[in-house]
């Protein structure tokens, strides 16, 4: 008996104010034909640049952000030999130790799972329109970020949606 | 012609609002739309070089030509994750 | 107020026949001063080299394996700017989908957590004396493996323990 | 002098047992200990080049000189993970 080609797992992408259910994301990507699941859990640190952080607030251009997150998930399948992808980002006020972003990637072999998970968080931090405000005892600041790369000038205009 | 303009993060604080409607003339680009915003709110002008723009939820070059009803956002460096 | 230097989290290393409690390993490494937790979950695939796997059995040179796993955990702290490490490997019979190995690494920043987690599983697969037997419908085989690198000839003999 | 010798994985199947005690003379190396085992169980001989040895739970070179009471294991390629 040889194994049938497994059906691909649908990508799961979430953006919301509720705590991220990491277990559900892992269960979503973890299939019987996978030999490896790599996860990245981005959590709220109690310090930033040597100062004690009290809490964070994330805001987002939500309609665009969810599309960019879906694009990242889709791109992983073309770049890496992976199976399932789940990406979740939380918005609103987050306390120390809470998860702001969680990514799970499954694959038959570990190298693709590691490469894809890392690529996903690196790309998310560069291209998804989400902003973090850090609250300290003596005030709040918008975190330094990365300027997304712009596309080259396009001749054809895209109609309003 | 009119565009819906959105500001986020630090830029929203400076613009004083998250969203406004801006009138423009046929053939104008995103860059000219930003200038219109900065002429209403001069504090925005210095940020021209440190923001990117999107048009209808896609990153767009400053030279992109607007159409009526476009949703344009000015996005400071992103810091999700 | 500046943050106090966090106390390091003790490494957690497990080798046994019970199912691996991944949640407990993650909770062990995940501290308030961490911004990233990367995990690797090695699971039993339903196929190997195109054949349907029924189940696996792992055996180990247990006294040596647990020492080698502790050495890997310790080495991560010297190689990477990480906080906590948990490494667990399961022995005995494992069914499809079960976790054979689980590694969790926490760090202030994500790059170190990714690098360390990957280094840990790569090193484990090369140096820890554990062997996998794959059971198929028509028989069983010891899986191909990697020959651990030998130390250079040592002049001083080590006494029996 | 005596060493406790352990076999694992495929080598255990070939040796026919997981463990045995092997007598050796002062000054002998791990390589000579393997030859003693292979002289008792000739099927082991071909594996000399595809196993590594440990001595008292540490990887050891074939040239390591034995002491009485040593625990020596012959380890085929490992496949944990």
Short mmCIF file of N, CA and C in Angstrom, two decimals, chain A residues 1-4 32-35 108-109, chain C residues 43-58 92-98 100 132-143:
data_model
loop_
_atom_site.label_atom_id
_atom_site.label_comp_id
_atom_site.label_asym_id
_atom_site.label_seq_id
_atom_site.Cartn_x
_atom_site.Cartn_y
_atom_site.Cartn_z
N UNK A 1 0.85 -1.20 0.00
CA UNK A 1 0.00 0.00 0.00
C UNK A 1 0.87 1.24 0.00
N UNK A 2 0.57 2.13 -0.91
CA UNK A 2 1.27 3.42 -0.90
C UNK A 2 0.30 4.48 -0.39
N UNK A 3 0.86 5.57 0.09
CA UNK A 3 0.01 6.60 0.66
C UNK A 3 -0.59 7.46 -0.44
N UNK A 4 -1.85 7.80 -0.28
CA UNK A 4 -2.50 8.71 -1.22
C UNK A 4 -1.96 10.12 -1.01
N UNK A 32 -1.94 14.02 9.68
CA UNK A 32 -1.26 12.72 9.80
C UNK A 32 -0.07 12.58 8.85
N UNK A 33 -0.05 13.35 7.77
CA UNK A 33 1.08 13.23 6.84
C UNK A 33 2.22 14.19 7.19
N UNK A 34 2.09 14.92 8.29
CA UNK A 34 3.14 15.87 8.69
C UNK A 34 4.12 15.25 9.67
N UNK A 35 5.38 15.56 9.50
CA UNK A 35 6.39 15.09 10.44
C UNK A 35 6.90 16.19 11.33
N UNK A 108 5.90 17.98 5.93
CA UNK A 108 6.43 16.62 6.06
C UNK A 108 7.80 16.60 6.74
N UNK A 109 8.64 17.60 6.45
CA UNK A 109 10.01 17.62 7.00
C UNK A 109 10.30 18.95 7.69
N UNK C 43 6.45 14.88 14.80
CA UNK C 43 5.32 13.96 14.95
C UNK C 43 5.48 12.77 14.01
N UNK C 44 4.80 11.69 14.36
CA UNK C 44 4.90 10.45 13.59
C UNK C 44 4.06 10.59 12.32
N UNK C 45 4.74 10.59 11.20
CA UNK C 45 4.09 10.68 9.88
C UNK C 45 3.46 9.35 9.49
N UNK C 46 2.43 9.41 8.67
CA UNK C 46 1.78 8.18 8.22
C UNK C 46 2.45 7.55 7.00
N UNK C 47 3.61 8.08 6.63
CA UNK C 47 4.31 7.49 5.48
C UNK C 47 5.81 7.70 5.64
N UNK C 48 6.57 6.83 4.99
CA UNK C 48 8.02 6.95 5.02
C UNK C 48 8.54 6.35 3.73
N UNK C 49 9.28 7.14 2.94
CA UNK C 49 9.80 6.66 1.65
C UNK C 49 8.69 6.05 0.80
N UNK C 50 7.52 6.69 0.80
CA UNK C 50 6.43 6.23 -0.07
C UNK C 50 5.63 5.06 0.45
N UNK C 51 5.97 4.54 1.62
CA UNK C 51 5.20 3.42 2.17
C UNK C 51 4.37 3.89 3.36
N UNK C 52 3.23 3.29 3.56
CA UNK C 52 2.35 3.65 4.68
C UNK C 52 2.93 3.08 5.98
N UNK C 53 3.18 3.97 6.92
CA UNK C 53 3.70 3.56 8.23
C UNK C 53 2.52 3.18 9.13
N UNK C 54 2.68 2.09 9.89
CA UNK C 54 1.62 1.70 10.84
C UNK C 54 1.87 2.35 12.20
N UNK C 55 3.09 2.23 12.68
CA UNK C 55 3.48 2.86 13.94
C UNK C 55 5.00 2.82 14.06
N UNK C 56 5.54 3.43 15.07
CA UNK C 56 6.98 3.46 15.28
C UNK C 56 7.31 2.94 16.68
N UNK C 57 8.53 2.48 16.83
CA UNK C 57 9.05 2.22 18.17
C UNK C 57 10.40 2.89 18.31
N UNK C 58 10.56 3.60 19.41
CA UNK C 58 11.84 4.25 19.70
C UNK C 58 12.52 3.53 20.86
N UNK C 92 9.45 4.02 23.21
CA UNK C 92 8.42 3.00 23.13
C UNK C 92 7.60 3.12 21.85
N UNK C 93 6.40 2.55 21.89
CA UNK C 93 5.56 2.55 20.68
C UNK C 93 4.80 3.86 20.54
N UNK C 94 4.88 4.45 19.34
CA UNK C 94 4.16 5.70 19.05
C UNK C 94 3.27 5.51 17.84
N UNK C 95 2.05 6.00 17.95
CA UNK C 95 1.09 5.90 16.86
C UNK C 95 1.21 7.11 15.93
N UNK C 96 0.62 6.98 14.75
CA UNK C 96 0.61 8.09 13.78
C UNK C 96 0.06 9.35 14.45
N UNK C 97 0.72 10.47 14.24
CA UNK C 97 0.24 11.75 14.75
C UNK C 97 0.75 12.08 16.15
N UNK C 98 1.32 11.09 16.84
CA UNK C 98 1.83 11.39 18.18
C UNK C 98 3.17 12.13 18.08
N UNK C 100 6.93 12.64 18.90
CA UNK C 100 8.11 11.88 19.34
C UNK C 100 9.12 12.78 20.03
N UNK C 132 15.01 4.55 15.93
CA UNK C 132 13.60 4.46 15.51
C UNK C 132 13.42 3.23 14.64
N UNK C 133 12.43 2.41 14.98
CA UNK C 133 12.06 1.27 14.14
C UNK C 133 10.70 1.56 13.53
N UNK C 134 10.64 1.44 12.20
CA UNK C 134 9.41 1.75 11.48
C UNK C 134 8.68 0.46 11.14
N UNK C 135 7.39 0.41 11.47
CA UNK C 135 6.59 -0.79 11.22
C UNK C 135 5.64 -0.54 10.06
N UNK C 136 5.76 -1.40 9.04
CA UNK C 136 4.90 -1.32 7.85
C UNK C 136 4.03 -2.58 7.81
N UNK C 137 3.12 -2.62 6.85
CA UNK C 137 2.26 -3.81 6.74
C UNK C 137 3.08 -5.07 6.49
N UNK C 138 4.19 -4.91 5.77
CA UNK C 138 4.95 -6.11 5.39
C UNK C 138 6.26 -6.24 6.15
N UNK C 139 6.35 -5.65 7.32
CA UNK C 139 7.56 -5.84 8.10
C UNK C 139 8.02 -4.57 8.80
N UNK C 140 9.18 -4.64 9.40
CA UNK C 140 9.71 -3.51 10.16
C UNK C 140 11.17 -3.31 9.80
N UNK C 141 11.62 -2.05 9.82
CA UNK C 141 13.03 -1.75 9.57
C UNK C 141 13.51 -0.69 10.56
N UNK C 142 14.78 -0.79 10.92
CA UNK C 142 15.41 0.31 11.66
C UNK C 142 15.63 1.45 10.68
N UNK C 143 15.22 2.64 11.05
CA UNK C 143 15.34 3.79 10.15
C UNK C 143 16.80 4.10 9.89
#
